[in-house]
Coordinates of C-alpha atoms in Angstrom, one line a residue:
M1 CA 51.7 -218.6 49.0
E2 CA 55.4 -217.9 47.9
M3 CA 55.8 -214.7 45.8
L4 CA 57.1 -215.5 42.2
P5 CA 59.9 -212.9 41.0
T6 CA 58.0 -211.9 37.4
G7 CA 55.0 -212.2 36.1
L8 CA 53.3 -211.5 32.6
V9 CA 49.9 -210.0 31.2
V10 CA 49.5 -209.7 27.3
G11 CA 46.3 -207.8 26.0
K12 CA 45.0 -205.7 23.7
F13 CA 42.9 -203.7 26.8
W14 CA 40.8 -202.4 24.5
P15 CA 39.1 -200.7 26.1
L16 CA 40.4 -201.4 29.7
H17 CA 37.6 -202.8 31.9
K18 CA 37.4 -204.2 35.5
G19 CA 37.5 -207.8 34.1
H20 CA 41.1 -206.4 32.9
Q21 CA 41.6 -204.7 36.7
L22 CA 40.7 -208.2 38.1
L23 CA 43.5 -209.9 35.9
L24 CA 45.9 -207.5 36.7
E25 CA 45.1 -206.6 40.6
T26 CA 45.2 -210.7 41.0
A27 CA 48.4 -211.2 39.2
A28 CA 50.2 -208.4 41.2
A29 CA 49.3 -210.1 44.3
Q30 CA 51.2 -213.3 43.6
V31 CA 54.6 -211.4 42.1
A32 CA 56.8 -209.2 42.8
E33 CA 57.1 -207.1 39.4
L34 CA 54.6 -207.3 36.7
V35 CA 55.4 -206.8 32.7
V36 CA 52.0 -205.8 30.9
L37 CA 52.6 -206.0 27.1
V38 CA 49.9 -203.8 25.2
Y39 CA 49.1 -204.1 21.7
A40 CA 46.4 -204.9 19.2
S41 CA 47.4 -205.1 15.1
P42 CA 45.4 -203.5 13.4
D43 CA 45.2 -200.7 16.5
S44 CA 42.2 -198.7 17.6
P45 CA 43.2 -195.1 15.4
T46 CA 41.4 -193.2 18.1
M47 CA 42.5 -195.2 21.5
P48 CA 45.9 -196.3 20.4
A49 CA 47.9 -198.9 22.1
A50 CA 49.9 -195.7 23.8
V51 CA 46.4 -194.6 25.0
R52 CA 45.5 -197.9 26.6
A53 CA 48.7 -198.6 28.4
G54 CA 48.5 -194.7 29.5
W55 CA 44.9 -196.1 30.9
I56 CA 46.7 -198.5 33.2
K57 CA 49.5 -196.4 34.5
E58 CA 47.4 -193.9 35.7
L59 CA 45.0 -196.2 37.6
Y60 CA 47.8 -197.8 39.6
R61 CA 50.1 -194.4 40.1
G62 CA 49.9 -193.3 43.4
D63 CA 50.1 -189.9 45.6
E64 CA 53.9 -189.6 44.4
L65 CA 55.0 -189.9 40.9
S66 CA 58.3 -190.9 42.3
A67 CA 56.5 -194.2 43.8
G68 CA 56.0 -195.6 39.8
I69 CA 53.1 -197.5 39.1
C70 CA 52.4 -200.3 41.5
I71 CA 49.4 -202.6 42.6
G72 CA 50.3 -202.5 46.6
S73 CA 54.2 -203.4 46.5
T74 CA 54.0 -204.7 43.1
R75 CA 55.9 -202.8 40.4
L76 CA 53.8 -202.8 37.3
R77 CA 56.3 -202.2 34.1
V78 CA 53.5 -201.3 31.1
F79 CA 54.6 -201.5 27.6
A80 CA 52.4 -200.0 24.7
L81 CA 54.0 -202.3 21.3
T82 CA 53.3 -201.1 17.6
A83 CA 53.4 -203.2 14.3
E84 CA 56.0 -200.3 13.0
A85 CA 58.4 -200.2 16.3
D86 CA 57.9 -203.6 17.3
G87 CA 56.8 -205.9 14.7
V88 CA 53.5 -206.1 16.1
P89 CA 51.9 -209.2 14.4
P90 CA 48.3 -209.2 13.1
D91 CA 45.7 -210.5 15.3
A92 CA 44.3 -212.9 13.0
A93 CA 47.7 -214.4 12.8
P94 CA 47.8 -218.2 14.3
D95 CA 48.9 -218.5 18.0
E96 CA 52.1 -220.0 17.4
V97 CA 53.3 -216.2 15.6
H98 CA 52.0 -214.5 18.7
R99 CA 53.6 -216.7 21.0
E100 CA 56.9 -216.3 19.4
F101 CA 56.3 -212.6 18.8
V102 CA 56.1 -212.2 22.7
H103 CA 59.3 -214.5 23.4
R104 CA 61.4 -212.6 20.9
W105 CA 60.4 -209.1 22.5
L106 CA 60.7 -210.4 25.8
A107 CA 64.2 -211.8 25.2
S108 CA 65.3 -208.6 23.0
Q109 CA 64.3 -206.4 26.5
G110 CA 66.4 -208.7 28.8
I111 CA 63.1 -209.5 30.7
V112 CA 62.5 -212.8 32.2
V113 CA 59.5 -213.8 33.1
D114 CA 58.2 -216.6 35.5
V115 CA 54.6 -216.9 35.2
V116 CA 51.7 -216.2 32.6
F117 CA 48.1 -214.4 34.0
S118 CA 45.5 -214.7 31.1
S119 CA 41.7 -215.0 31.3
E120 CA 41.4 -216.4 27.7
G121 CA 42.0 -220.0 26.6
Y122 CA 45.0 -218.9 24.8
G123 CA 46.9 -219.1 28.2
P124 CA 48.2 -222.6 28.9
G125 CA 49.8 -222.5 25.4
F126 CA 51.6 -219.5 25.1
A127 CA 52.6 -219.9 29.1
Q128 CA 54.1 -223.2 27.8
H129 CA 55.3 -221.7 24.8
L130 CA 57.4 -219.7 27.0
G131 CA 58.3 -222.2 29.3
V132 CA 56.8 -220.9 32.2
A133 CA 53.9 -221.5 34.6
H134 CA 50.2 -220.6 34.2
V135 CA 47.5 -219.2 36.6
A136 CA 43.8 -218.5 34.7
V137 CA 41.8 -215.5 36.4
D138 CA 37.8 -215.5 35.9
N139 CA 38.2 -217.1 32.3
A140 CA 34.3 -217.9 32.9
R141 CA 33.6 -214.6 33.0
Q142 CA 32.0 -215.0 36.3
Q143 CA 33.2 -212.0 38.4
V144 CA 33.2 -209.5 35.8
P145 CA 30.8 -210.8 32.7
V146 CA 31.9 -208.5 29.9
S147 CA 34.4 -208.3 27.2
G148 CA 36.3 -205.8 25.4
T149 CA 34.2 -206.6 22.3
Q150 CA 30.9 -205.8 24.0
L151 CA 32.4 -202.8 25.3
R152 CA 33.6 -202.1 21.7
A153 CA 29.8 -201.9 20.7
D154 CA 28.3 -200.3 23.6
A155 CA 30.3 -198.7 25.8
A156 CA 27.5 -196.6 26.9
G157 CA 25.6 -199.7 27.9
L158 CA 27.9 -201.6 29.8
A159 CA 29.8 -198.3 31.5
Q160 CA 29.4 -199.9 34.8
Y161 CA 32.1 -202.4 33.9
L162 CA 34.5 -199.2 32.8
H163 CA 36.5 -197.3 35.7
P164 CA 35.3 -193.5 35.6
L165 CA 38.0 -192.2 34.1
V166 CA 38.2 -194.7 31.2
A167 CA 34.4 -194.3 30.4
A168 CA 34.7 -190.6 30.5
H169 CA 37.0 -191.4 27.6
L170 CA 34.8 -193.2 25.5
G171 CA 32.2 -190.7 26.3
A172 CA 30.1 -192.6 29.0
V173 CA 29.1 -192.8 32.3
P174 CA 28.8 -195.5 35.1
P175 CA 25.3 -195.6 36.4
A176 CA 25.3 -194.2 39.9
Q177 CA 23.8 -196.2 42.9
V178 CA 22.3 -193.3 44.4
P179 CA 22.1 -189.8 42.9
R180 CA 25.1 -187.1 43.2
V181 CA 24.8 -183.7 43.8
V182 CA 27.8 -181.7 43.4
F183 CA 28.9 -178.1 44.8
L184 CA 31.1 -176.0 42.8
G185 CA 32.7 -172.6 43.7
A186 CA 35.5 -170.3 43.7
E187 CA 38.2 -170.9 47.0
S188 CA 36.3 -170.0 50.1
S189 CA 32.7 -169.9 48.7
G190 CA 31.4 -172.3 51.6
K191 CA 31.6 -175.7 49.5
S192 CA 33.0 -177.9 51.9
T193 CA 30.7 -176.0 55.1
L194 CA 27.7 -176.7 52.9
C195 CA 28.4 -180.4 52.2
E196 CA 29.2 -181.2 55.8
A197 CA 26.4 -179.1 56.8
L198 CA 24.1 -181.0 54.2
S199 CA 25.2 -184.4 54.8
K200 CA 24.0 -184.3 58.4
A201 CA 20.6 -182.6 57.5
C202 CA 20.1 -185.2 55.3
N203 CA 21.8 -188.1 57.3
T204 CA 24.0 -189.0 54.2
V205 CA 28.1 -188.7 53.3
W206 CA 29.7 -186.4 51.6
V207 CA 33.1 -186.4 49.7
P208 CA 35.4 -184.1 50.3
E209 CA 37.6 -182.2 47.3
Y210 CA 40.6 -184.4 46.6
G211 CA 42.9 -181.6 45.2
R212 CA 42.9 -180.0 48.6
T213 CA 44.2 -183.1 50.2
L214 CA 46.7 -183.7 47.7
H215 CA 47.6 -180.1 47.7
E216 CA 48.4 -180.0 51.4
Q217 CA 50.1 -183.5 51.4
K218 CA 52.3 -182.2 48.9
S219 CA 52.8 -178.2 50.2
G220 CA 51.4 -176.7 47.3
N221 CA 54.1 -177.8 45.0
L222 CA 51.4 -180.0 42.2
D223 CA 52.8 -181.1 39.2
Y224 CA 51.0 -181.4 35.7
E225 CA 50.2 -185.3 36.1
D226 CA 49.3 -184.4 39.6
L227 CA 45.6 -182.9 37.7
L228 CA 44.5 -186.4 35.7
Y229 CA 45.0 -187.8 39.3
I230 CA 43.2 -185.6 41.5
A231 CA 39.9 -186.3 39.2
R232 CA 40.5 -189.7 38.9
R233 CA 41.2 -190.3 42.8
H234 CA 38.3 -187.9 43.4
A235 CA 35.6 -190.1 41.3
E236 CA 36.9 -193.1 42.7
L237 CA 36.4 -191.8 46.4
E238 CA 32.8 -190.8 44.9
D239 CA 32.4 -194.6 44.3
A240 CA 33.6 -195.5 47.3
A241 CA 31.0 -193.2 49.0
A242 CA 28.0 -194.0 47.1
A243 CA 27.9 -197.4 49.0
E244 CA 27.4 -195.8 52.0
A245 CA 25.0 -192.9 51.2
N246 CA 21.5 -192.7 51.9
Q247 CA 19.4 -191.2 48.9
V248 CA 21.6 -188.9 48.0
L249 CA 25.3 -188.4 48.1
F250 CA 26.9 -184.6 48.3
C251 CA 30.1 -183.6 46.5
D252 CA 32.6 -181.3 46.9
T253 CA 33.8 -179.7 43.3
N254 CA 34.1 -182.1 40.4
A255 CA 36.7 -182.9 37.2
A256 CA 35.5 -179.6 35.2
T257 CA 36.7 -177.3 38.0
T258 CA 39.9 -179.6 38.3
A259 CA 40.4 -178.9 34.4
L260 CA 40.0 -175.3 35.1
Y261 CA 42.8 -175.1 37.5
S262 CA 45.1 -177.6 35.4
Y263 CA 44.9 -174.7 32.7
Y264 CA 45.0 -172.3 35.6
Y265 CA 48.2 -173.4 36.7
F266 CA 49.9 -175.1 33.8
H267 CA 48.1 -173.7 30.9
R268 CA 47.0 -176.9 29.3
C269 CA 45.3 -180.1 30.3
D270 CA 45.2 -183.7 29.8
P271 CA 42.6 -185.3 27.3
I272 CA 41.3 -187.7 29.8
L273 CA 40.7 -184.9 32.4
Q274 CA 38.9 -183.1 29.2
A275 CA 36.7 -186.2 28.8
M276 CA 36.3 -186.2 32.3
A277 CA 35.2 -182.5 32.5
A278 CA 32.5 -183.1 29.3
V279 CA 30.5 -185.8 31.1
C280 CA 30.1 -183.9 34.4
G281 CA 26.4 -182.9 33.1
Q282 CA 26.0 -186.5 32.8
R283 CA 27.9 -187.7 36.2
Y284 CA 25.1 -185.6 38.5
A285 CA 22.2 -185.0 39.0
H286 CA 22.2 -181.6 39.8
T287 CA 24.6 -178.8 40.0
F288 CA 24.9 -176.1 42.9
V289 CA 27.3 -173.3 42.8
C290 CA 28.1 -171.3 45.8
A291 CA 27.9 -167.6 45.9
P292 CA 31.6 -165.8 46.5
T293 CA 29.2 -163.5 49.3
V294 CA 30.9 -165.2 52.8
P295 CA 33.5 -164.2 54.4
F296 CA 37.1 -164.7 53.0
E297 CA 39.2 -167.1 55.1
Q298 CA 43.0 -167.4 54.1
D299 CA 44.0 -170.7 55.8
G300 CA 47.6 -170.6 53.8
W301 CA 46.6 -172.8 50.5
R302 CA 44.2 -170.5 48.8
G303 CA 45.3 -167.7 46.0
P304 CA 44.5 -163.7 47.3
E305 CA 40.5 -162.9 47.8
A306 CA 41.1 -160.8 44.7
L307 CA 40.9 -164.0 42.5
R308 CA 37.4 -165.1 43.8
S309 CA 35.6 -163.3 41.3
F310 CA 37.5 -164.4 38.4
Q311 CA 37.3 -167.8 39.6
H312 CA 33.4 -167.6 40.2
G313 CA 32.7 -166.1 36.7
M314 CA 34.9 -168.9 35.1
I315 CA 33.2 -171.7 36.9
L316 CA 29.9 -170.1 35.6
M317 CA 31.4 -169.5 32.0
Q318 CA 32.4 -173.1 31.8
L319 CA 28.9 -174.6 33.3
D320 CA 27.4 -172.7 30.3
F321 CA 29.8 -173.9 28.1
Y322 CA 28.9 -177.8 28.6
G323 CA 25.1 -176.8 28.5
I324 CA 25.2 -177.7 33.0
P325 CA 22.0 -176.1 34.7
Y326 CA 22.7 -175.4 37.8
T327 CA 21.4 -173.4 40.6
L328 CA 23.0 -170.5 42.5
V329 CA 22.7 -170.6 46.3
E330 CA 23.7 -167.8 48.8
G331 CA 22.6 -166.2 52.5
T332 CA 24.5 -167.8 55.5
V333 CA 25.4 -171.6 55.6
A334 CA 21.6 -172.6 57.4
Q335 CA 19.8 -170.5 54.4
R336 CA 21.9 -172.4 51.9
V337 CA 21.2 -175.6 53.4
E338 CA 17.2 -175.0 52.9
Q339 CA 17.9 -173.4 49.7
V340 CA 19.2 -177.0 48.2
K341 CA 16.6 -179.3 50.7
N342 CA 13.9 -177.2 48.6
H343 CA 15.4 -177.6 45.4
L344 CA 16.1 -181.5 45.5
T345 CA 12.8 -181.7 47.0
I346 CA 11.0 -180.1 44.5
N347 CA 12.8 -182.1 41.9
S348 CA 12.4 -185.5 43.7

């Protein structure tokens, strides 16, 4: 298939859902650059266009911020438009008004597009007005049977059609394929060792702490924006691992701990990361906390041992703040494995 230079997608993305992701990813596979316009009028007071555009940018950024926002090798240029700054017409305005608005806005920005991608009936006429080709993507909603209107009415009931990052921002949690059990704890408290041992003992899989992976990749030089990215990627890795899990999925760390580190390193936390932390009590079937009583191992990436007690206390405080029940595990690795297995058996 010959790649066209520039594609265009226009939508409310209110909220961004997996149907939108299908549209964007299908479009990106056919163009070298994809322009995405996000707008509505009247706009949402709680998740305005800038927030919705931010979801797209966050979902399609990679490990290195310098690489930009991409789907594969296709560059995404995402714009949030408003009535005040850009003259966005009302949603109820005739199609001709919206078509001409986009036409003039693109011209004002010096952007030339070659093809329009859409999942709506307006697509062909819109593309014709711009004088470009049109590609329809799942207009019948067969691949992703949901709409923004449905999700605005019942985000919690339809959360399976939302990325975990977006779902959390709406206070919802996508249903889990298998129960997820999360392990929290200070640095060098045995979380990874315990998860690996449990995965072998229970013949299942586990999800390592993605924050540690990125921390090492960047030689410890994390940026503020990396913390939300860590939480997003960790959630995606959990979802991928759930498809391979046998009855239970063990997870090393969660978004709540990532939020703690955001405050620790940068003294602030992205609102979406805060939202992901707030739904951890719903996302995981049970939370275990590893007591910091195993010998401390300084691997070159951890803080000083003296911080372990403080970190442990902060984790417990956060769990109490969110009202998340937890079980403390202590002793050797073998003893901790038995404690977890016995507890999960009792609650099965």
